[in-house]
Coordinates of N, CA and C in Angstrom, one line a residue:
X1379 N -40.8 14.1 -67.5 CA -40.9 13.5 -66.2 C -39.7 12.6 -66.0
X1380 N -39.1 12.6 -65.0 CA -38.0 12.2 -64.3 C -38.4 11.0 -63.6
X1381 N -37.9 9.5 -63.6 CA -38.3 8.6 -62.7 C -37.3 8.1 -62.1
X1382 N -37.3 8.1 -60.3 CA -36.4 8.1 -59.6 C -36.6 6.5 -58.8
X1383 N -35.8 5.5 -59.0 CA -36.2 4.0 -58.4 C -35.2 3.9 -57.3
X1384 N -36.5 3.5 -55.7 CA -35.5 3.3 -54.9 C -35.0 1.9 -54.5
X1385 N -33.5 2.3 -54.6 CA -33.1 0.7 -53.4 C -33.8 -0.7 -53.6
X1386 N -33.9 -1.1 -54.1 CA -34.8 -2.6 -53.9 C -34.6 -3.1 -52.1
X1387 N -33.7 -2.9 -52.0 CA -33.4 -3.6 -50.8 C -34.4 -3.1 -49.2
X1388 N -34.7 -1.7 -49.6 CA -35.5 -1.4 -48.8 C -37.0 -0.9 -49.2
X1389 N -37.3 -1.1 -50.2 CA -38.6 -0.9 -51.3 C -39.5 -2.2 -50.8
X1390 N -40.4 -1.7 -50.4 CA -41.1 -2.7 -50.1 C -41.5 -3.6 -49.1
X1391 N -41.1 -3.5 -48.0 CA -40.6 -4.4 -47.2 C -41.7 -4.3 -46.1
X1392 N -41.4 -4.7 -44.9 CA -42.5 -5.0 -43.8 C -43.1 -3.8 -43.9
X1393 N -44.3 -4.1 -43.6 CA -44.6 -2.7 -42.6 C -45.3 -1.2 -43.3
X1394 N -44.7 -1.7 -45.0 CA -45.0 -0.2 -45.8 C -46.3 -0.5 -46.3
X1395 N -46.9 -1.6 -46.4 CA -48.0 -1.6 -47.0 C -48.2 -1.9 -49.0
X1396 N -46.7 -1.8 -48.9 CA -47.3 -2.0 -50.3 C -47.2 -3.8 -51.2
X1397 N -47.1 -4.4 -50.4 CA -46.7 -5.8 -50.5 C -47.1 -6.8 -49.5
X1398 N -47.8 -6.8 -49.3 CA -48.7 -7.8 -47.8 C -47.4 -9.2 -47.7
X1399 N -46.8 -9.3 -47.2 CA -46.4 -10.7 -46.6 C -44.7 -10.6 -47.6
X1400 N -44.4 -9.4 -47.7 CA -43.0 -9.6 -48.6 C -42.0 -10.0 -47.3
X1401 N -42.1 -9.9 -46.2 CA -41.1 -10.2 -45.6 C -40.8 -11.4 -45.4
X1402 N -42.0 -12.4 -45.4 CA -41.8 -13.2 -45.3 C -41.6 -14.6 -46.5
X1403 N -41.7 -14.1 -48.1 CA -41.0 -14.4 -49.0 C -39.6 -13.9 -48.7
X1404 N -39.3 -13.0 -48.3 CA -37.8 -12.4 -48.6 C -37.4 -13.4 -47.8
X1405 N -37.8 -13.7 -46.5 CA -36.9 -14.7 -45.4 C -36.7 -15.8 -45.7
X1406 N -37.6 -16.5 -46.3 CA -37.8 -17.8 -47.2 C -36.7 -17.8 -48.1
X1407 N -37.1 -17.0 -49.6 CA -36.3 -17.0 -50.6 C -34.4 -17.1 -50.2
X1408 N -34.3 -16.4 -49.0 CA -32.7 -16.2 -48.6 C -32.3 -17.0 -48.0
X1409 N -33.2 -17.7 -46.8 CA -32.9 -19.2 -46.4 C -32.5 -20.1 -47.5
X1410 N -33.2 -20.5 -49.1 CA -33.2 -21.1 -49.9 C -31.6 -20.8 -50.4
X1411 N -31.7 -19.8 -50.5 CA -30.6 -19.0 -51.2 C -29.5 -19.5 -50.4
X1412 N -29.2 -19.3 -48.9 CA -28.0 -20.0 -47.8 C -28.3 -21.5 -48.4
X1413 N -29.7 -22.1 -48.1 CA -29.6 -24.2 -47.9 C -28.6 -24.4 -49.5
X1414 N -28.9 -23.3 -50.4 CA -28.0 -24.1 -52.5 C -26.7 -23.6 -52.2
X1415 N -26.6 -22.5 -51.4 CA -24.8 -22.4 -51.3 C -24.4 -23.2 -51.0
X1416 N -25.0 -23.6 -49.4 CA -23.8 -24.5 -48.6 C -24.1 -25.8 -49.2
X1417 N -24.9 -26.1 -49.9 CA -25.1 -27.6 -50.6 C -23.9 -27.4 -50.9
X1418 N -23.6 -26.3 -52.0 CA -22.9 -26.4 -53.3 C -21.5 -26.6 -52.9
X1419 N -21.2 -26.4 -51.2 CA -20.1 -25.8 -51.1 C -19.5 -25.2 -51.3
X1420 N -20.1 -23.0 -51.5 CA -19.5 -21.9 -52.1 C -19.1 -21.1 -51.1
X1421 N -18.5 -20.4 -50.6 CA -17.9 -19.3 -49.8 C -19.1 -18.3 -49.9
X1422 N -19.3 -17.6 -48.9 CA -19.8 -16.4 -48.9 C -19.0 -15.0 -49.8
X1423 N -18.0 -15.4 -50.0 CA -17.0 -14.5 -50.5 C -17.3 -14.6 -52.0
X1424 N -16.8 -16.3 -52.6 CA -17.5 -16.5 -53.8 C -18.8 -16.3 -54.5
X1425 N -19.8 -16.5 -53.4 CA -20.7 -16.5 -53.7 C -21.4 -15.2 -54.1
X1426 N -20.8 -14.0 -53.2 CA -21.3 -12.8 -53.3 C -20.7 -12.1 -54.5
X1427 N -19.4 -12.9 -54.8 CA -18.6 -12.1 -56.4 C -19.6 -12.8 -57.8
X1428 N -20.0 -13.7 -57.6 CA -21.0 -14.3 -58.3 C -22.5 -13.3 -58.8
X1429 N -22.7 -13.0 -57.7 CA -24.0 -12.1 -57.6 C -23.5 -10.6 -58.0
X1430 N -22.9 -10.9 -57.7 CA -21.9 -8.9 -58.2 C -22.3 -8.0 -56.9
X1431 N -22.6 -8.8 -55.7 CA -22.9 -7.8 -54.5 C -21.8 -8.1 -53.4
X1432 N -21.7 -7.0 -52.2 CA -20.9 -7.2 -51.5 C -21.0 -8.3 -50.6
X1433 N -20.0 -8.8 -49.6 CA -20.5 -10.1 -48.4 C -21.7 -9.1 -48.0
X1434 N -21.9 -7.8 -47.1 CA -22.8 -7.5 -45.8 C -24.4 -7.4 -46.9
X1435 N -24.5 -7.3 -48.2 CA -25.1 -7.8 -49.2 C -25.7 -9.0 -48.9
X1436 N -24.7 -10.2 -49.1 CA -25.2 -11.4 -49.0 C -25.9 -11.7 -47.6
X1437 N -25.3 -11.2 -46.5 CA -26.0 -11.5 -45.3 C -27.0 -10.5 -45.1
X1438 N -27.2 -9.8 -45.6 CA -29.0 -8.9 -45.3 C -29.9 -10.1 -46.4
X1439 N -29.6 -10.6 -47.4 CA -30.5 -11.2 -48.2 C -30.6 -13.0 -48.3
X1440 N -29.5 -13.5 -47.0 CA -29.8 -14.4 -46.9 C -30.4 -14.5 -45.5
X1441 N -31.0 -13.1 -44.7 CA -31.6 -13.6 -43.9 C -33.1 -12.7 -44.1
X1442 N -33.2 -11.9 -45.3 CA -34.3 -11.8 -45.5 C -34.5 -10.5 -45.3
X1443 N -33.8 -9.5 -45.7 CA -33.5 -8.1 -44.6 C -33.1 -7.2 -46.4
X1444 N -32.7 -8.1 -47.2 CA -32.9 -7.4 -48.8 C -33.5 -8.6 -49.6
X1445 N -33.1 -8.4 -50.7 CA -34.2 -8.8 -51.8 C -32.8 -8.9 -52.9
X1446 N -33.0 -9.9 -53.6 CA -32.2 -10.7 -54.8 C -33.4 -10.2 -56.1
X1447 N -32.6 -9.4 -57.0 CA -33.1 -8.7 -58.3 C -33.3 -10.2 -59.4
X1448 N -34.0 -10.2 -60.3 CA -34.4 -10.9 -61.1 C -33.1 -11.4 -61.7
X1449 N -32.6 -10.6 -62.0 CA -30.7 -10.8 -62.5 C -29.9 -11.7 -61.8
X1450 N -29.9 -11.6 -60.1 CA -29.5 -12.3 -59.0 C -30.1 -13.6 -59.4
X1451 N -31.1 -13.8 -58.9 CA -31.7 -15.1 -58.9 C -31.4 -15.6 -60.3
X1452 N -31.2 -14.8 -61.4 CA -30.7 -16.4 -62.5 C -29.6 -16.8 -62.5
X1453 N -28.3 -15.5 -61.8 CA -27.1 -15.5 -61.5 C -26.9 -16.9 -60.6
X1454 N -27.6 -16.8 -59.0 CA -27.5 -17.9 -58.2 C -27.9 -19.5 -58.5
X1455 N -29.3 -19.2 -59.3 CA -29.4 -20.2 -60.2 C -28.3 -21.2 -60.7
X1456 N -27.6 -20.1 -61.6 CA -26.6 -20.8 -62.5 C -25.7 -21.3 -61.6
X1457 N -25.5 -20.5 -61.0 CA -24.2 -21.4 -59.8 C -25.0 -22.5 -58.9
X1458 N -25.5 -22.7 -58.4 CA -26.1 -23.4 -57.7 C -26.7 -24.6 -58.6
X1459 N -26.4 -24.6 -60.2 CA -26.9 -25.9 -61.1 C -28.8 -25.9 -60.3
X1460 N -29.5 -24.9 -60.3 CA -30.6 -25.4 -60.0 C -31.6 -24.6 -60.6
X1461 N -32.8 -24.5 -60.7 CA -34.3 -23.8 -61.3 C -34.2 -22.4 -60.8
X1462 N -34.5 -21.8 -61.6 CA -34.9 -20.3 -60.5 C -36.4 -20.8 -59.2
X1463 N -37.4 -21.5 -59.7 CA -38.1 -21.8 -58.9 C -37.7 -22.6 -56.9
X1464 N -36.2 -23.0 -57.7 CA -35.6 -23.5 -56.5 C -36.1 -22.5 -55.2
X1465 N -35.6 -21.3 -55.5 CA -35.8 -20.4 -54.2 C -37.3 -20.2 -53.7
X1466 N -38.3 -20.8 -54.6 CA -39.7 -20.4 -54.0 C -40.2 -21.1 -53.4
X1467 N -40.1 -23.0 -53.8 CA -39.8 -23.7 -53.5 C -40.3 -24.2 -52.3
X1468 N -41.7 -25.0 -51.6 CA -42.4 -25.1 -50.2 C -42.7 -23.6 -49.6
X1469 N -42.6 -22.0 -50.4 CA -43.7 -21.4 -49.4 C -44.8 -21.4 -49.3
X1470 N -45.5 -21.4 -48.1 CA -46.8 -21.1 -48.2 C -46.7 -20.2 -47.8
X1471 N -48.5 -19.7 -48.9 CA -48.9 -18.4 -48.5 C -48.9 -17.8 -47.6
X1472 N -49.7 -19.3 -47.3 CA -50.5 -18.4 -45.0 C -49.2 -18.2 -44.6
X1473 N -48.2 -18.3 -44.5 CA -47.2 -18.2 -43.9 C -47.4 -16.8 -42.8

């Protein structure tokens, strides 16, 4: 048997049912992800070579339209000198 994994970026997301309220972690988490850049003072350019994704990358997942892989977030982490929890950081559920 052959296992075929799609896209994270679009796996999951509004509307499919398989994840009640991911869109609204995803919008959250990417907001977090923009507020530690521009603290940090990083370019979008830098920032996306950091993550090993392209800029139109960066901007689907800092407004919540993809998703940062487990690898990402410890990547941004590191640059950003902060917790991985950083990005989860004041969601609420009910949101």
């Amino acid at each position: 048997m052959v296992y075929r994994f799609q896209d994270r970026s679009s796996h999951a997301k509004q509307g499919d049912g398989l994840i009640p309220g991911a869109d609204k972690i995803d919008e959250h988490v990417g907001r977090r992800l923009r507020q530690g850049r521009e603290a940090s003072r990083l370019s979008k350019v830098v920032f996306a070579e950091v993550l090993g994704i392209s800029l139109p990358e960066l901007d689907r997942i800092e407004t919540g339209k993809a998703r940062l892989t487990p690898a990402q977030v410890l990547a941004a982490s590191n640059a950003l000198s902060v917790e991985p929890i950083f990005f989860f950081e004041s969601f609420e559920k009910s949101r």
